[in-house]
Short mmCIF file of C-alpha atoms in Angstrom, two decimals:
data_model
loop_
_atom_site.label_atom_id
_atom_site.label_comp_id
_atom_site.label_asym_id
_atom_site.label_seq_id
_atom_site.Cartn_x
_atom_site.Cartn_y
_atom_site.Cartn_z
CA MET A 1 86.83 45.03 42.19
CA ARG A 2 84.87 48.20 42.76
CA ILE A 3 81.26 48.42 43.99
CA GLN A 4 79.27 51.62 43.62
CA TRP A 5 75.82 52.09 45.11
CA ILE A 6 73.56 53.91 42.67
CA GLY A 7 70.43 54.04 44.81
CA GLN A 8 67.65 51.80 46.10
CA CYS A 9 68.93 48.26 45.31
CA ALA A 10 71.00 49.24 42.28
CA PHE A 11 74.77 48.71 42.25
CA GLN A 12 77.45 48.71 39.61
CA ILE A 13 80.35 46.30 40.05
CA THR A 14 83.55 46.88 38.09
CA SER A 15 86.18 44.15 37.71
CA LYS A 16 89.91 44.82 37.80
CA SER A 17 89.97 44.56 33.99
CA GLY A 18 87.27 47.22 33.68
CA GLN A 19 84.25 45.06 32.85
CA THR A 20 81.02 46.24 34.47
CA LEU A 21 77.90 44.61 35.89
CA LEU A 22 74.78 46.58 36.80
CA ILE A 23 72.18 45.02 39.08
CA ASP A 24 68.59 46.17 39.60
CA PRO A 25 68.54 49.61 37.94
CA TYR A 26 65.32 51.35 38.99
CA GLN A 27 62.86 53.45 37.05
CA ARG A 28 63.02 57.15 37.88
CA VAL A 29 59.27 57.25 38.57
CA ILE A 30 60.03 56.04 42.10
CA GLY A 31 61.26 59.58 42.80
CA LEU A 32 65.02 59.08 42.76
CA PRO A 33 67.35 60.45 40.11
CA ARG A 34 69.62 57.99 38.35
CA GLY A 35 72.54 58.67 36.08
CA GLU A 36 73.53 56.55 33.14
CA PHE A 37 75.70 53.54 33.95
CA PRO A 38 76.57 51.72 30.70
CA SER A 39 77.40 48.13 31.64
CA ASP A 40 78.59 44.96 29.97
CA VAL A 41 76.18 42.90 32.06
CA VAL A 42 72.77 43.90 33.46
CA VAL A 43 71.14 41.72 36.12
CA PHE A 44 67.49 41.92 37.22
CA SER A 45 66.19 40.26 40.38
CA HIS A 46 62.50 40.87 39.58
CA ARG A 47 60.31 43.16 37.52
CA HIS A 48 59.06 45.73 40.03
CA ILE A 49 59.68 49.34 39.00
CA ASP A 50 62.26 49.94 41.73
CA HIS A 51 64.38 47.06 40.36
CA TYR A 52 63.67 46.88 36.65
CA ASP A 53 64.41 49.51 34.02
CA LYS A 54 64.95 48.10 30.55
CA SER A 55 66.30 51.46 29.36
CA ALA A 56 69.46 50.70 31.35
CA VAL A 57 70.24 47.80 29.00
CA GLY A 58 72.69 48.82 26.31
CA PRO A 59 72.76 47.40 22.78
CA ASN A 60 75.66 45.11 23.66
CA SER A 61 74.74 44.34 27.28
CA LYS A 62 74.24 40.74 28.34
CA VAL A 63 71.04 40.46 30.39
CA ILE A 64 70.77 37.98 33.26
CA GLU A 65 67.44 37.27 34.91
CA GLY A 66 66.15 34.40 37.05
CA SER A 67 67.67 31.37 38.71
CA GLY A 68 70.56 29.42 37.23
CA HIS A 69 74.30 29.73 36.69
CA PHE A 70 75.62 32.25 34.19
CA ILE A 71 79.07 33.23 32.97
CA ALA A 72 79.47 36.72 31.51
CA GLY A 73 83.03 37.88 30.94
CA ASP A 74 84.76 38.37 34.29
CA PHE A 75 81.56 37.60 36.20
CA SER A 76 80.17 34.29 37.40
CA VAL A 77 76.55 34.75 38.46
CA LEU A 78 74.43 32.28 40.43
CA GLY A 79 70.71 33.04 40.75
CA VAL A 80 68.63 31.44 43.51
CA LYS A 81 64.84 31.75 43.75
CA ALA A 82 63.28 33.33 46.85
CA TYR A 83 60.07 35.12 47.83
CA HIS A 84 59.24 38.82 48.07
CA ASP A 85 56.92 38.17 51.03
CA ASN A 86 56.51 35.70 53.88
CA GLN A 87 53.62 33.86 52.20
CA GLU A 88 55.58 32.02 49.51
CA GLY A 89 55.10 34.81 47.00
CA LEU A 90 51.31 34.99 47.27
CA LEU A 91 51.35 38.75 47.90
CA SER A 92 54.34 40.05 45.96
CA GLY A 93 55.71 37.19 43.89
CA GLU A 94 59.21 35.82 43.56
CA VAL A 95 62.63 37.43 43.51
CA THR A 96 66.05 36.11 42.59
CA LEU A 97 68.98 36.29 44.98
CA TYR A 98 72.37 36.49 43.30
CA ALA A 99 75.88 35.38 44.20
CA ILE A 100 78.28 37.23 41.91
CA THR A 101 81.90 36.10 41.83
CA VAL A 102 84.52 38.44 40.36
CA ASP A 103 88.25 38.91 40.99
CA GLY A 104 88.13 36.19 43.64
CA TYR A 105 85.39 37.90 45.68
CA ARG A 106 81.81 36.76 46.25
CA VAL A 107 79.15 39.48 46.31
CA VAL A 108 75.65 38.38 47.38
CA HIS A 109 72.65 40.56 46.52
CA LEU A 110 69.46 39.76 48.45
CA SER A 111 67.02 41.80 46.35
CA ASP A 112 63.66 42.49 48.05
CA LEU A 113 63.82 39.40 50.22
CA GLY A 114 60.57 38.89 52.12
CA GLU A 115 61.52 35.98 54.37
CA ALA A 116 64.66 34.22 55.50
CA PRO A 117 66.07 32.00 52.73
CA SER A 118 66.07 28.24 53.19
CA GLU A 119 69.19 26.46 54.43
CA GLU A 120 69.66 25.03 50.95
CA SER A 121 69.48 28.48 49.37
CA LEU A 122 71.96 29.91 51.85
CA LYS A 123 74.31 27.02 51.20
CA ARG A 124 74.14 27.65 47.46
CA LEU A 125 74.77 31.37 47.88
CA GLY A 126 77.79 30.67 50.07
CA ARG A 127 79.49 32.95 52.56
CA PRO A 128 79.75 36.44 51.07
CA ASP A 129 82.76 38.67 51.08
CA VAL A 130 80.27 41.48 50.49
CA LEU A 131 76.56 41.19 51.34
CA LEU A 132 74.04 43.63 49.87
CA PHE A 133 70.92 43.29 52.02
CA PRO A 134 67.48 44.97 52.07
CA ALA A 135 66.91 47.45 54.87
CA GLY A 136 63.72 49.16 53.72
CA GLU A 137 61.54 47.05 56.03
CA HIS A 138 58.09 47.89 54.60
CA THR A 139 58.06 45.48 51.64
CA THR A 140 60.92 43.21 52.71
CA ILE A 141 62.21 41.50 55.83
CA SER A 142 62.22 43.65 58.95
CA LEU A 143 65.38 45.34 60.18
CA ALA A 144 65.50 42.86 63.07
CA GLU A 145 65.30 39.98 60.59
CA ALA A 146 67.93 41.65 58.42
CA LYS A 147 70.29 41.85 61.39
CA GLN A 148 69.74 38.17 62.20
CA LEU A 149 70.41 37.22 58.59
CA VAL A 150 73.59 39.31 58.41
CA GLU A 151 74.83 37.69 61.62
CA TYR A 152 74.00 34.23 60.27
CA MET A 153 75.62 34.73 56.86
CA ARG A 154 78.74 36.32 58.41
CA PRO A 155 79.83 38.50 55.48
CA LYS A 156 83.13 40.30 55.74
CA ILE A 157 81.38 43.49 54.64
CA ALA A 158 77.61 44.18 54.80
CA ILE A 159 75.98 47.01 52.85
CA PRO A 160 72.32 47.97 53.44
CA MET A 161 70.07 49.02 50.56
CA ALA A 162 66.50 50.20 49.91
CA PHE A 163 66.34 52.52 52.93
CA HIS A 164 64.72 55.94 52.57
CA ARG A 165 66.36 58.72 50.61
CA PRO A 166 64.99 62.22 49.94
CA GLY A 167 62.55 62.05 47.05
CA LEU A 168 61.79 58.34 47.28
CA LEU A 169 58.05 57.83 46.83
CA MET A 170 57.99 54.35 48.36
CA PRO A 171 57.66 53.70 52.12
CA SER A 172 60.94 52.59 53.66
CA ALA A 173 62.94 52.68 56.86
CA SER A 174 65.10 55.73 57.46
CA LEU A 175 68.89 55.62 57.37
CA GLU A 176 68.86 56.53 61.07
CA MET A 177 66.80 53.42 61.83
CA VAL A 178 69.29 51.28 59.93
CA GLN A 179 72.20 52.86 61.79
CA GLN A 180 70.54 52.11 65.13
CA ILE A 181 70.28 48.43 64.23
CA PHE A 182 73.85 48.38 62.90
CA PRO A 183 75.72 50.83 65.15
CA LYS A 184 79.17 49.84 63.85
CA HIS A 185 79.18 51.36 60.40
CA ARG A 186 81.23 53.46 58.02
CA SER A 187 79.95 55.85 55.37
CA VAL A 188 81.55 55.43 51.94
CA LYS A 189 80.68 56.47 48.38
CA TRP A 190 82.09 53.29 46.88
CA LEU A 191 84.00 50.20 47.91
CA GLU A 192 87.17 49.23 46.10
CA LEU A 193 89.03 45.99 46.83
CA GLN A 194 92.27 44.74 45.37
CA PRO A 195 92.64 41.07 44.36
CA ARG A 196 93.31 38.87 47.40
CA GLN A 197 93.05 41.87 49.74
CA ARG A 198 92.41 40.76 53.30
CA LEU A 199 89.01 41.92 54.52
CA ALA A 200 89.14 40.81 58.15
CA ASP A 201 90.20 44.25 59.39
CA MET A 202 87.18 45.81 57.66
CA THR A 203 84.63 43.89 59.75
CA GLU A 204 85.46 45.47 63.08
#
């Protein structure tokens, strides 16, 4: 399995057989460039412009959106409803959190989570091998809340998303702020894991 961060909350996951899943491709109007990432499966967590670009959907792509359990080729996708704010969606609506299982690994994507998920939701999502969590702070949980959630969910690998990048027109926490909250970090362009690879040594 290979995970590549595209920008904002967009990632492409590639299975060992070469099938691809793209989650939350953003519209370029947010100020960030974005290449083309043709994918077998395209997943949307909600329809805000920094998470939803229909032009990323190819003619043969399977689209997954909303809560429920979906099977698409090598990917098993579980969607769990959550809120974009801490007022039960009154301000910003709902989002979908996803647990994506591929090649024996569980990847959990927390979208623009606005409050800590319920115990039931966390139980359904399961313990992640890889956790993709929001670290933009302004329209999601705070960095302090993100740290608490990461510590609670105990992923083997945690990857922040939605922090500020040059050109981004949306308010967000800087990468330096994220690094201060998570001082033990490594910088990588992509993450590639072999089937049944032990991840314990990657959490130090």
